[in-house]
Short mmCIF file of C-alpha atoms in Angstrom, two decimals:
data_model
loop_
_atom_site.label_atom_id
_atom_site.label_comp_id
_atom_site.label_asym_id
_atom_site.label_seq_id
_atom_site.Cartn_x
_atom_site.Cartn_y
_atom_site.Cartn_z
CA MET B 1 8.47 43.87 -75.62
CA LEU B 2 10.52 43.61 -72.62
CA MET B 3 11.01 39.92 -73.34
CA THR B 4 13.53 40.67 -75.96
CA ARG B 5 16.96 40.40 -74.47
CA TRP B 6 19.99 41.63 -76.39
CA ASP B 7 22.99 43.83 -75.80
CA PRO B 8 22.60 47.24 -77.51
CA ARG B 9 26.18 48.02 -77.21
CA SER B 10 27.09 45.37 -79.72
CA ILE B 11 24.07 45.44 -82.09
CA TRP B 12 22.84 48.95 -81.96
CA SER B 13 24.22 50.80 -85.00
CA GLU B 14 23.48 54.28 -85.82
CA LEU B 15 21.03 53.08 -88.39
CA ASN B 16 19.19 51.03 -86.01
CA ARG B 17 18.67 54.05 -83.76
CA MET B 18 17.54 56.17 -86.68
CA HIS B 19 15.13 53.48 -87.71
CA GLU B 20 13.56 53.11 -84.37
CA GLU B 21 13.36 56.89 -83.96
CA MET B 22 11.47 57.08 -87.25
CA GLU B 23 9.15 54.29 -86.35
CA ARG B 24 8.31 56.16 -83.03
CA LEU B 25 8.00 59.46 -84.88
CA LEU B 26 5.72 58.00 -87.53
CA SER B 27 3.43 56.45 -84.73
CA GLY B 28 3.13 59.97 -83.49
CA ASN B 29 2.16 63.04 -85.30
CA GLY B 30 4.39 62.83 -88.23
CA TRP B 31 8.07 63.30 -88.51
CA ARG B 32 8.30 66.85 -87.46
CA GLY B 33 7.21 65.57 -84.27
CA PHE B 34 5.94 68.78 -82.40
CA GLU B 35 4.11 66.36 -80.24
CA PHE B 36 5.64 63.24 -78.55
CA GLY B 37 4.94 60.01 -80.36
CA VAL B 38 3.52 57.09 -78.41
CA GLY B 39 6.94 55.56 -77.91
CA PHE B 40 8.40 58.67 -76.17
CA PRO B 41 10.63 58.74 -74.38
CA ALA B 42 12.88 55.85 -75.49
CA LEU B 43 13.87 53.75 -72.55
CA ASN B 44 16.93 51.67 -71.59
CA VAL B 45 16.82 49.23 -68.78
CA TRP B 46 19.78 47.86 -66.92
CA LYS B 47 20.20 45.78 -63.90
CA ASP B 48 22.66 44.66 -61.45
CA ASP B 49 22.44 42.27 -58.38
CA ASN B 50 20.22 44.65 -56.32
CA ASN B 51 18.49 47.07 -58.59
CA LEU B 52 16.89 47.60 -61.95
CA TYR B 53 17.71 50.99 -63.60
CA VAL B 54 15.32 52.60 -66.20
CA GLU B 55 16.65 55.55 -68.06
CA ALA B 56 15.34 58.01 -70.42
CA GLU B 57 16.67 61.14 -71.99
CA LEU B 58 14.44 64.07 -71.00
CA PRO B 59 16.45 67.25 -71.71
CA GLY B 60 14.75 70.46 -70.49
CA PHE B 61 12.61 68.71 -67.88
CA GLU B 62 12.48 69.38 -64.30
CA LEU B 63 11.64 66.38 -61.82
CA SER B 64 8.48 68.47 -60.98
CA ASP B 65 7.33 68.10 -64.72
CA LEU B 66 7.29 64.37 -64.22
CA GLU B 67 5.06 61.82 -62.75
CA ILE B 68 6.60 58.54 -62.02
CA VAL B 69 4.41 55.79 -60.70
CA VAL B 70 5.15 52.10 -59.89
CA THR B 71 1.95 50.09 -60.04
CA GLY B 72 2.08 46.55 -58.22
CA ASP B 73 5.67 45.38 -58.39
CA ARG B 74 6.12 45.00 -62.10
CA GLN B 75 4.80 48.22 -63.81
CA LEU B 76 6.47 51.55 -64.18
CA SER B 77 4.71 54.50 -65.74
CA ILE B 78 6.38 57.92 -66.58
CA LYS B 79 4.35 60.93 -67.50
CA GLY B 80 5.49 64.45 -68.25
CA GLU B 81 5.15 67.62 -70.19
CA ARG B 82 7.66 69.88 -71.95
CA LYS B 83 6.53 73.35 -72.98
CA GLN B 84 7.89 75.19 -76.00
CA PRO B 85 9.62 78.36 -74.91
CA GLU B 86 7.52 81.42 -75.54
CA ILE B 87 9.47 83.72 -77.88
CA LYS B 88 7.81 86.03 -80.32
CA ASN B 89 8.56 88.24 -83.16
CA GLY B 90 10.60 85.89 -85.36
CA THR B 91 10.69 82.89 -87.48
CA TRP B 92 11.34 79.26 -86.82
CA HIS B 93 13.84 77.85 -89.23
CA ARG B 94 13.96 74.33 -87.66
CA GLN B 95 11.79 72.51 -85.09
CA GLU B 96 13.26 69.21 -84.41
CA ARG B 97 12.72 69.03 -80.63
CA TYR B 98 9.62 67.51 -79.13
CA TYR B 99 7.12 69.32 -76.99
CA GLY B 100 3.77 68.52 -75.38
CA SER B 101 2.91 65.76 -72.98
CA PHE B 102 3.85 62.09 -73.00
CA SER B 103 2.90 59.17 -71.12
CA ARG B 104 4.72 55.81 -71.18
CA MET B 105 4.25 52.58 -69.25
CA ILE B 106 6.39 49.55 -69.22
CA GLU B 107 6.38 45.97 -67.76
CA LEU B 108 9.48 45.44 -65.57
CA PRO B 109 11.32 42.23 -66.13
CA GLU B 110 11.69 41.54 -62.27
CA SER B 111 9.68 42.32 -59.35
CA VAL B 112 10.70 45.47 -57.51
CA ASP B 113 9.92 47.00 -54.03
CA PRO B 114 7.65 49.97 -55.01
CA ASP B 115 8.32 51.72 -51.72
CA LYS B 116 12.07 52.00 -52.28
CA VAL B 117 12.12 53.35 -55.77
CA THR B 118 14.04 56.54 -56.40
CA ALA B 119 14.31 58.92 -59.35
CA GLU B 120 17.08 61.20 -60.35
CA LEU B 121 17.17 63.78 -63.06
CA LYS B 122 20.60 64.93 -63.92
CA LEU B 123 21.83 66.67 -67.17
CA GLY B 124 18.61 65.99 -68.88
CA VAL B 125 18.81 62.36 -68.11
CA LEU B 126 16.22 60.54 -65.99
CA THR B 127 17.27 57.45 -63.90
CA VAL B 128 14.68 55.54 -61.97
CA THR B 129 16.36 53.07 -59.54
CA LEU B 130 14.08 50.33 -58.64
CA PRO B 131 15.49 48.06 -55.82
CA LYS B 132 14.55 44.25 -56.60
CA ARG B 133 12.58 42.27 -54.13
CA GLU B 134 14.61 40.01 -51.99
CA GLU B 135 13.25 36.87 -53.88
CA ALA B 136 14.28 38.34 -57.22
CA LYS B 137 17.94 38.81 -56.19
CA PRO B 138 20.37 36.28 -57.49
CA ARG B 139 21.62 34.01 -54.82
CA ARG B 140 24.97 32.32 -54.82
CA ILE B 141 24.76 28.76 -53.94
CA GLU B 142 27.51 27.59 -51.64
CA VAL B 143 28.82 24.32 -53.02
CA LYS B 144 30.25 22.20 -50.24
CA ALA B 145 33.20 19.91 -50.89
CA CYS B 146 32.54 16.46 -49.38
CA MET V 1 14.75 82.31 -98.61
CA ALA V 2 14.72 81.95 -94.68
CA GLU V 3 15.45 78.17 -95.04
CA THR V 4 18.82 78.74 -96.65
CA LEU V 5 19.95 81.08 -94.03
CA VAL V 6 20.70 78.31 -91.74
CA LYS V 7 21.68 75.19 -93.40
CA ARG V 8 22.51 71.89 -91.85
CA GLU V 9 25.89 70.63 -92.89
CA GLN V 10 25.83 67.21 -91.38
CA PRO V 11 23.63 64.39 -92.41
CA GLU V 12 21.82 62.57 -89.55
CA VAL V 13 24.90 60.68 -88.79
CA ALA V 14 27.85 62.71 -87.94
CA GLN V 15 30.70 62.07 -90.33
CA VAL V 16 33.62 63.57 -88.49
CA GLU V 17 36.28 61.27 -87.55
CA ARG V 18 37.11 61.52 -83.81
CA THR V 19 40.02 60.09 -81.85
CA ARG V 20 37.49 58.72 -79.36
CA SER V 21 35.79 55.61 -80.32
CA GLY V 22 32.11 54.97 -80.06
CA VAL V 23 29.01 56.14 -81.81
CA THR V 24 28.40 59.93 -82.32
CA TYR V 25 24.84 61.13 -82.68
CA SER V 26 23.35 64.16 -84.12
CA PRO V 27 21.44 66.15 -81.58
CA ARG V 28 18.01 67.75 -82.34
CA PHE V 29 17.85 71.43 -82.66
CA ASP V 30 15.35 74.28 -82.95
CA ILE V 31 16.37 77.50 -84.65
CA PHE V 32 14.62 80.78 -84.14
CA GLU V 33 15.37 83.97 -85.89
CA THR V 34 14.47 87.40 -84.72
CA ASP V 35 15.56 90.86 -86.08
CA ASP V 36 18.44 90.89 -83.56
CA GLU V 37 19.63 87.34 -83.39
CA LEU V 38 19.62 83.66 -84.17
CA LEU V 39 18.72 81.66 -81.28
CA LEU V 40 19.48 77.87 -81.19
CA PHE V 41 18.13 75.25 -78.83
CA GLY V 42 19.78 71.85 -78.74
CA ASP V 43 18.93 68.72 -76.90
CA LEU V 44 22.17 67.32 -75.34
CA PRO V 45 21.15 64.92 -72.53
CA GLY V 46 23.93 63.62 -70.54
CA VAL V 47 26.50 66.42 -71.60
CA ALA V 48 28.12 68.09 -68.58
CA PRO V 49 28.96 71.74 -69.17
CA GLU V 50 32.76 71.09 -68.99
CA ASN V 51 32.56 68.40 -71.76
CA LEU V 52 30.74 70.66 -74.24
CA ASP V 53 32.53 72.53 -76.86
CA VAL V 54 30.74 75.28 -78.83
CA ARG V 55 32.66 77.01 -81.58
CA PHE V 56 31.98 79.67 -84.17
CA GLU V 57 34.55 79.73 -87.11
CA ASN V 58 34.34 80.74 -90.65
CA ASP V 59 30.50 81.06 -90.40
CA MET V 60 30.32 77.60 -89.02
CA LEU V 61 28.82 76.86 -85.65
CA THR V 62 30.04 73.55 -84.34
CA ILE V 63 28.63 71.79 -81.24
CA TYR V 64 30.45 68.80 -79.79
CA GLY V 65 29.36 67.15 -76.44
CA ARG V 66 31.12 64.36 -74.92
CA VAL V 67 28.84 61.96 -72.96
CA GLU V 68 30.28 59.98 -70.16
CA PRO V 69 29.26 56.32 -70.33
CA ARG V 70 26.29 55.32 -68.18
CA HIS V 71 25.72 51.86 -66.70
CA ALA V 72 28.67 50.53 -68.52
CA GLN V 73 29.11 47.77 -65.77
CA ASP V 74 25.44 46.71 -65.56
CA GLU V 75 23.63 44.18 -67.65
CA CYS V 76 21.43 45.65 -70.25
CA VAL V 77 18.08 44.12 -70.10
CA TYR V 78 16.30 46.22 -72.66
CA GLY V 79 17.39 49.08 -74.87
CA GLU V 80 15.69 51.42 -77.15
CA TYR V 81 18.51 53.92 -77.64
CA GLY V 82 22.20 54.17 -77.85
CA ILE V 83 24.48 56.35 -75.68
CA GLY V 84 27.26 58.30 -77.35
CA ASP V 85 28.67 61.82 -78.00
CA PHE V 86 26.74 64.42 -79.78
CA TYR V 87 28.06 66.42 -82.75
CA ARG V 88 26.49 68.83 -85.15
CA SER V 89 27.45 71.79 -87.21
CA PHE V 90 25.63 74.50 -88.92
CA THR V 91 26.66 77.04 -91.64
CA ILE V 92 25.37 80.55 -90.57
CA GLY V 93 24.45 82.61 -93.54
CA GLU V 94 23.98 85.67 -91.56
CA ALA V 95 26.71 88.12 -90.40
CA ILE V 96 27.17 87.43 -86.72
CA ASP V 97 28.70 89.67 -84.11
CA THR V 98 31.20 86.91 -82.86
CA GLY V 99 32.25 88.87 -79.81
CA ARG V 100 28.86 88.88 -78.40
CA ILE V 101 27.96 85.15 -78.85
CA THR V 102 26.65 83.50 -75.69
CA ALA V 103 25.69 79.83 -74.86
CA GLU V 104 24.20 78.24 -71.79
CA LEU V 105 23.50 74.57 -70.90
CA LYS V 106 20.76 73.71 -68.49
CA ASN V 107 19.15 70.38 -67.78
CA GLY V 108 20.66 68.90 -70.98
CA VAL V 109 19.37 71.78 -73.19
CA LEU V 110 21.94 74.07 -74.94
CA THR V 111 20.82 77.60 -75.85
CA VAL V 112 23.13 79.58 -78.26
CA HIS V 113 22.56 83.16 -78.89
CA LEU V 114 24.10 84.45 -82.17
CA PRO V 115 23.64 88.29 -82.35
CA LYS V 116 23.56 89.75 -85.85
CA THR V 117 25.83 92.55 -86.68
CA GLU V 118 24.31 95.97 -86.80
CA ALA V 119 24.88 96.13 -90.61
CA VAL V 120 22.52 93.22 -91.26
CA LYS V 121 19.83 94.06 -88.81
CA PRO V 122 16.69 95.07 -90.78
CA ARG V 123 15.96 98.66 -90.62
CA ARG V 124 12.80 100.58 -91.00
CA ILE V 125 13.13 103.18 -93.51
CA GLU V 126 11.39 106.37 -92.62
CA VAL V 127 9.25 107.58 -95.48
CA LYS V 128 8.73 111.29 -95.39
CA ALA V 129 5.65 113.00 -96.63
CA GLY V 130 6.74 115.05 -99.68
#
Protein backbone atom coordinates (compact mmCIF):
# COMPACT_ATOMS: atom_id res chain seq x y z
CA MET A 1 0.00 0.00 0.00
CA LEU A 2 2.85 2.31 0.73
CA MET A 3 3.88 2.18 -2.89
CA THR A 4 1.15 4.62 -3.85
CA ARG A 5 2.46 8.08 -3.88
CA TRP A 6 0.23 11.09 -4.04
CA ASP A 7 -0.43 14.36 -2.40
CA PRO A 8 -3.45 14.24 -0.11
CA ARG A 9 -3.63 17.99 0.13
CA SER A 10 -4.69 18.26 -3.47
CA ILE A 11 -6.65 15.05 -3.99
CA TRP A 12 -8.26 14.40 -0.64
CA SER A 13 -11.75 15.72 -0.69
CA GLU A 14 -14.05 15.35 2.25
CA LEU A 15 -15.84 12.64 0.31
CA ASN A 16 -12.68 10.69 -0.04
CA ARG A 17 -12.06 10.71 3.65
CA MET A 18 -15.60 9.60 4.37
CA HIS A 19 -15.31 6.81 1.87
CA GLU A 20 -12.06 5.54 3.33
CA GLU A 21 -13.52 5.84 6.79
CA MET A 22 -16.52 3.75 5.77
CA GLU A 23 -14.32 1.10 4.25
CA ARG A 24 -12.22 0.89 7.37
CA LEU A 25 -15.27 0.72 9.58
CA LEU A 26 -16.96 -1.91 7.47
CA SER A 27 -13.87 -4.03 7.59
CA GLY A 28 -14.20 -3.95 11.37
CA ASN A 29 -17.31 -4.58 13.37
CA GLY A 30 -19.89 -2.59 11.49
CA TRP A 31 -20.45 1.10 11.18
CA ARG A 32 -21.15 1.82 14.82
CA GLY A 33 -17.57 0.85 15.35
CA PHE A 34 -17.51 0.15 19.07
CA GLU A 35 -14.35 -1.75 18.32
CA PHE A 36 -11.56 -0.55 16.12
CA GLY A 37 -11.58 -1.70 12.53
CA VAL A 38 -8.51 -3.35 11.05
CA GLY A 39 -7.37 -0.13 9.45
CA PHE A 40 -7.34 1.83 12.70
CA PRO A 41 -5.73 4.20 13.23
CA ALA A 42 -5.49 5.98 9.91
CA LEU A 43 -1.89 6.91 9.24
CA ASN A 44 -0.17 9.72 7.41
CA VAL A 45 3.50 9.56 6.49
CA TRP A 46 5.69 12.53 5.65
CA LYS A 47 9.36 12.84 5.03
CA ASP A 48 12.05 15.45 4.91
CA ASP A 49 15.76 15.02 4.20
CA ASN A 50 16.54 13.47 7.57
CA ASN A 51 13.40 11.83 8.94
CA LEU A 52 10.22 9.99 8.22
CA TYR A 53 7.22 11.11 10.26
CA VAL A 54 4.34 8.73 10.88
CA GLU A 55 1.29 10.39 12.36
CA ALA A 56 -1.97 9.03 13.76
CA GLU A 57 -4.90 10.70 15.47
CA LEU A 58 -5.28 8.96 18.84
CA PRO A 59 -7.44 11.16 21.05
CA GLY A 60 -7.87 10.00 24.62
CA PHE A 61 -4.72 7.89 24.63
CA GLU A 62 -1.69 8.26 26.85
CA LEU A 63 1.76 7.24 25.60
CA SER A 64 1.66 4.46 28.19
CA ASP A 65 -1.42 2.99 26.42
CA LEU A 66 0.64 2.57 23.27
CA GLU A 67 3.27 0.10 22.18
CA ILE A 68 5.39 1.31 19.31
CA VAL A 69 7.84 -1.17 17.80
CA VAL A 70 10.25 -0.89 14.89
CA THR A 71 11.20 -4.25 13.43
CA GLY A 72 14.27 -4.40 11.22
CA ASP A 73 14.64 -1.02 9.61
CA ARG A 74 11.51 -0.95 7.50
CA GLN A 75 8.58 -2.01 9.66
CA LEU A 76 6.65 -0.01 12.22
CA SER A 77 3.90 -1.38 14.39
CA ILE A 78 1.60 0.54 16.73
CA LYS A 79 -0.63 -1.17 19.27
CA GLY A 80 -2.89 0.32 21.86
CA GLU A 81 -6.10 0.29 23.73
CA ARG A 82 -8.72 2.89 24.59
CA LYS A 83 -11.18 2.16 27.33
CA GLN A 84 -14.71 3.47 27.41
CA PRO A 85 -15.32 5.73 30.40
CA GLU A 86 -17.27 3.89 33.06
CA ILE A 87 -20.36 5.88 33.68
CA LYS A 88 -23.55 4.45 34.97
CA ASN A 89 -27.20 5.23 35.48
CA GLY A 90 -28.02 6.73 32.15
CA THR A 91 -28.56 6.22 28.47
CA TRP A 92 -26.19 6.45 25.53
CA HIS A 93 -27.75 8.55 22.78
CA ARG A 94 -24.78 8.38 20.49
CA GLN A 95 -21.70 6.22 20.34
CA GLU A 96 -19.58 7.21 17.43
CA ARG A 97 -16.15 7.04 19.00
CA TYR A 98 -13.98 3.94 18.97
CA TYR A 99 -13.00 1.84 21.94
CA GLY A 100 -11.06 -1.33 22.37
CA SER A 101 -7.64 -2.43 21.27
CA PHE A 102 -6.03 -2.00 17.90
CA SER A 103 -2.87 -3.11 16.19
CA ARG A 104 -1.45 -1.75 13.00
CA MET A 105 1.74 -2.45 11.12
CA ILE A 106 3.13 -0.60 8.14
CA GLU A 107 6.03 -0.99 5.80
CA LEU A 108 8.16 2.14 5.74
CA PRO A 109 9.17 3.59 2.40
CA GLU A 110 12.81 4.03 3.45
CA SER A 111 15.19 2.40 5.89
CA VAL A 112 15.35 4.02 9.28
CA ASP A 113 17.62 3.74 12.29
CA PRO A 114 15.53 1.82 14.85
CA ASP A 115 17.67 3.01 17.75
CA LYS A 116 16.89 6.65 17.17
CA VAL A 117 13.12 6.47 16.78
CA THR A 118 11.15 8.82 19.02
CA ALA A 119 7.43 9.18 19.64
CA GLU A 120 5.40 12.11 20.88
CA LEU A 121 1.72 12.27 21.77
CA LYS A 122 0.37 15.78 21.82
CA LEU A 123 -3.27 16.91 21.87
CA GLY A 124 -4.30 13.40 20.90
CA VAL A 125 -1.99 13.27 17.88
CA LEU A 126 0.81 10.71 17.82
CA THR A 127 3.93 11.54 15.85
CA VAL A 128 6.62 8.91 15.44
CA THR A 129 9.87 10.41 14.17
CA LEU A 130 12.06 7.88 12.39
CA PRO A 131 15.53 9.13 11.43
CA LYS A 132 16.62 7.80 8.04
CA ARG A 133 19.74 5.73 7.72
CA GLU A 134 22.66 7.64 6.28
CA GLU A 135 22.46 5.76 2.99
CA ALA A 136 18.79 6.65 2.61
CA LYS A 137 19.35 10.38 2.95
CA PRO A 138 19.37 12.38 -0.23
CA ARG A 139 22.78 13.65 -1.30
CA ARG A 140 23.46 16.73 -3.20
CA ILE A 141 26.00 16.02 -5.89
CA GLU A 142 28.51 18.75 -6.44
CA VAL A 143 28.79 19.59 -10.09
CA LYS A 144 32.14 21.08 -10.88
CA ALA A 145 32.60 23.50 -13.63
CA CYS A 146 35.46 22.57 -15.88
CA MET B 1 -38.19 9.19 22.31
CA ALA B 2 -34.71 9.46 23.73
CA GLU B 3 -33.16 9.65 20.28
CA THR B 4 -34.93 12.90 19.51
CA LEU B 5 -33.66 14.58 22.63
CA VAL B 6 -30.34 15.20 21.03
CA LYS B 7 -30.52 15.65 17.35
CA ARG B 8 -27.61 16.08 15.05
CA GLU B 9 -27.98 19.22 13.04
CA GLN B 10 -25.11 18.85 10.66
CA PRO B 11 -24.57 16.21 8.04
CA GLU B 12 -21.22 14.45 7.98
CA VAL B 13 -19.65 17.33 6.12
CA ALA B 14 -19.91 20.62 7.93
CA GLN B 15 -21.80 23.11 5.80
CA VAL B 16 -21.00 26.30 7.61
CA GLU B 17 -19.02 28.79 5.58
CA ARG B 18 -15.89 29.93 7.28
CA THR B 19 -13.52 32.70 6.51
CA ARG B 20 -10.63 30.28 6.92
CA SER B 21 -10.03 28.20 3.86
CA GLY B 22 -9.44 24.49 4.04
CA VAL B 23 -11.48 21.43 4.83
CA THR B 24 -13.62 21.20 7.96
CA TYR B 25 -14.39 17.82 9.45
CA SER B 26 -17.23 16.63 11.60
CA PRO B 27 -15.80 15.19 14.84
CA ARG B 28 -17.09 11.96 16.37
CA PHE B 29 -19.18 12.30 19.50
CA ASP B 30 -20.59 10.09 22.22
CA ILE B 31 -23.57 11.44 24.15
CA PHE B 32 -24.70 10.11 27.49
CA GLU B 33 -27.71 11.23 29.47
CA THR B 34 -28.25 10.86 33.18
CA ASP B 35 -31.02 12.21 35.37
CA ASP B 36 -28.91 15.28 36.08
CA GLU B 37 -27.10 16.09 32.88
CA LEU B 38 -26.22 15.47 29.28
CA LEU B 39 -22.61 14.42 28.89
CA LEU B 40 -20.82 14.78 25.56
CA PHE B 41 -17.45 13.30 24.63
CA GLY B 42 -15.89 14.43 21.37
CA ASP B 43 -12.69 13.45 19.59
CA LEU B 44 -10.85 16.61 18.59
CA PRO B 45 -7.27 15.51 17.91
CA GLY B 46 -4.86 18.36 17.25
CA VAL B 47 -7.04 21.08 18.78
CA ALA B 48 -5.31 23.18 21.44
CA PRO B 49 -7.55 24.50 24.24
CA GLU B 50 -7.02 28.08 23.09
CA ASN B 51 -8.25 27.17 19.60
CA LEU B 52 -11.47 25.59 20.77
CA ASP B 53 -14.76 27.42 20.79
CA VAL B 54 -17.74 25.80 22.54
CA ARG B 55 -21.00 27.75 22.57
CA PHE B 56 -24.49 27.14 23.81
CA GLU B 57 -27.04 29.44 22.28
CA ASN B 58 -30.77 29.05 21.52
CA ASP B 59 -30.71 25.35 22.49
CA MET B 60 -27.84 24.81 20.12
CA LEU B 61 -24.46 23.52 21.21
CA THR B 62 -21.76 24.45 18.73
CA ILE B 63 -18.22 23.14 18.76
CA TYR B 64 -15.54 24.62 16.58
CA GLY B 65 -11.93 23.56 16.91
CA ARG B 66 -9.18 25.10 14.88
CA VAL B 67 -6.35 22.75 13.94
CA GLU B 68 -2.90 24.11 13.25
CA PRO B 69 -1.43 22.63 10.06
CA ARG B 70 1.05 19.82 10.66
CA HIS B 71 3.99 18.91 8.43
CA ALA B 72 2.91 21.50 5.88
CA GLN B 73 6.52 21.81 4.71
CA ASP B 74 7.27 18.10 4.49
CA GLU B 75 6.67 15.84 1.55
CA CYS B 76 3.70 13.54 2.01
CA VAL B 77 4.62 9.97 1.17
CA TYR B 78 1.40 8.29 2.19
CA GLY B 79 -1.92 9.63 3.38
CA GLU B 80 -5.03 8.08 4.85
CA TYR B 81 -6.65 11.09 6.43
CA GLY B 82 -6.91 14.78 5.89
CA ILE B 83 -6.12 17.43 8.46
CA GLY B 84 -8.52 20.29 8.99
CA ASP B 85 -10.67 22.13 11.50
CA PHE B 86 -13.50 20.43 13.36
CA TYR B 87 -17.05 21.72 13.46
CA ARG B 88 -20.26 20.25 14.73
CA SER B 89 -23.48 21.44 16.30
CA PHE B 90 -26.27 19.74 18.18
CA THR B 91 -29.78 20.87 18.98
CA ILE B 92 -30.42 20.09 22.61
CA GLY B 93 -34.03 19.28 23.34
CA GLU B 94 -33.62 19.35 27.12
CA ALA B 95 -33.84 22.45 29.28
CA ILE B 96 -30.24 23.18 30.26
CA ASP B 97 -28.99 25.24 33.16
CA THR B 98 -26.71 27.35 31.00
CA GLY B 99 -24.91 28.95 33.93
CA ARG B 100 -23.50 25.63 35.04
CA ILE B 101 -22.24 24.29 31.70
CA THR B 102 -18.63 23.13 31.90
CA ALA B 103 -16.23 21.78 29.34
CA GLU B 104 -12.72 20.36 29.42
CA LEU B 105 -10.26 19.25 26.78
CA LYS B 106 -7.71 16.59 27.55
CA ASN B 107 -5.50 14.64 25.15
CA GLY B 108 -7.69 15.69 22.24
CA VAL B 109 -10.94 14.61 23.89
CA LEU B 110 -13.55 17.24 24.71
CA THR B 111 -15.97 16.58 27.57
CA VAL B 112 -19.00 18.86 27.90
CA HIS B 113 -21.35 18.75 30.86
CA LEU B 114 -24.81 20.17 30.18
CA PRO B 115 -26.64 20.16 33.53
CA LYS B 116 -30.42 19.94 33.32
CA THR B 117 -32.51 22.59 34.99
CA GLU B 118 -34.24 21.53 38.17
CA ALA B 119 -37.63 21.69 36.44
CA VAL B 120 -36.87 18.91 33.96
CA LYS B 121 -35.11 16.51 36.29
CA PRO B 122 -37.16 13.40 36.82
CA ARG B 123 -38.78 13.26 40.19
CA ARG B 124 -39.82 10.25 42.02
CA ILE B 125 -43.35 10.72 43.24
CA GLU B 126 -43.96 9.43 46.67
CA VAL B 127 -47.05 7.30 46.74
CA LYS B 128 -48.66 7.30 50.10
CA ALA B 129 -50.54 4.38 51.42
CA GLY B 130 -54.14 5.44 51.80
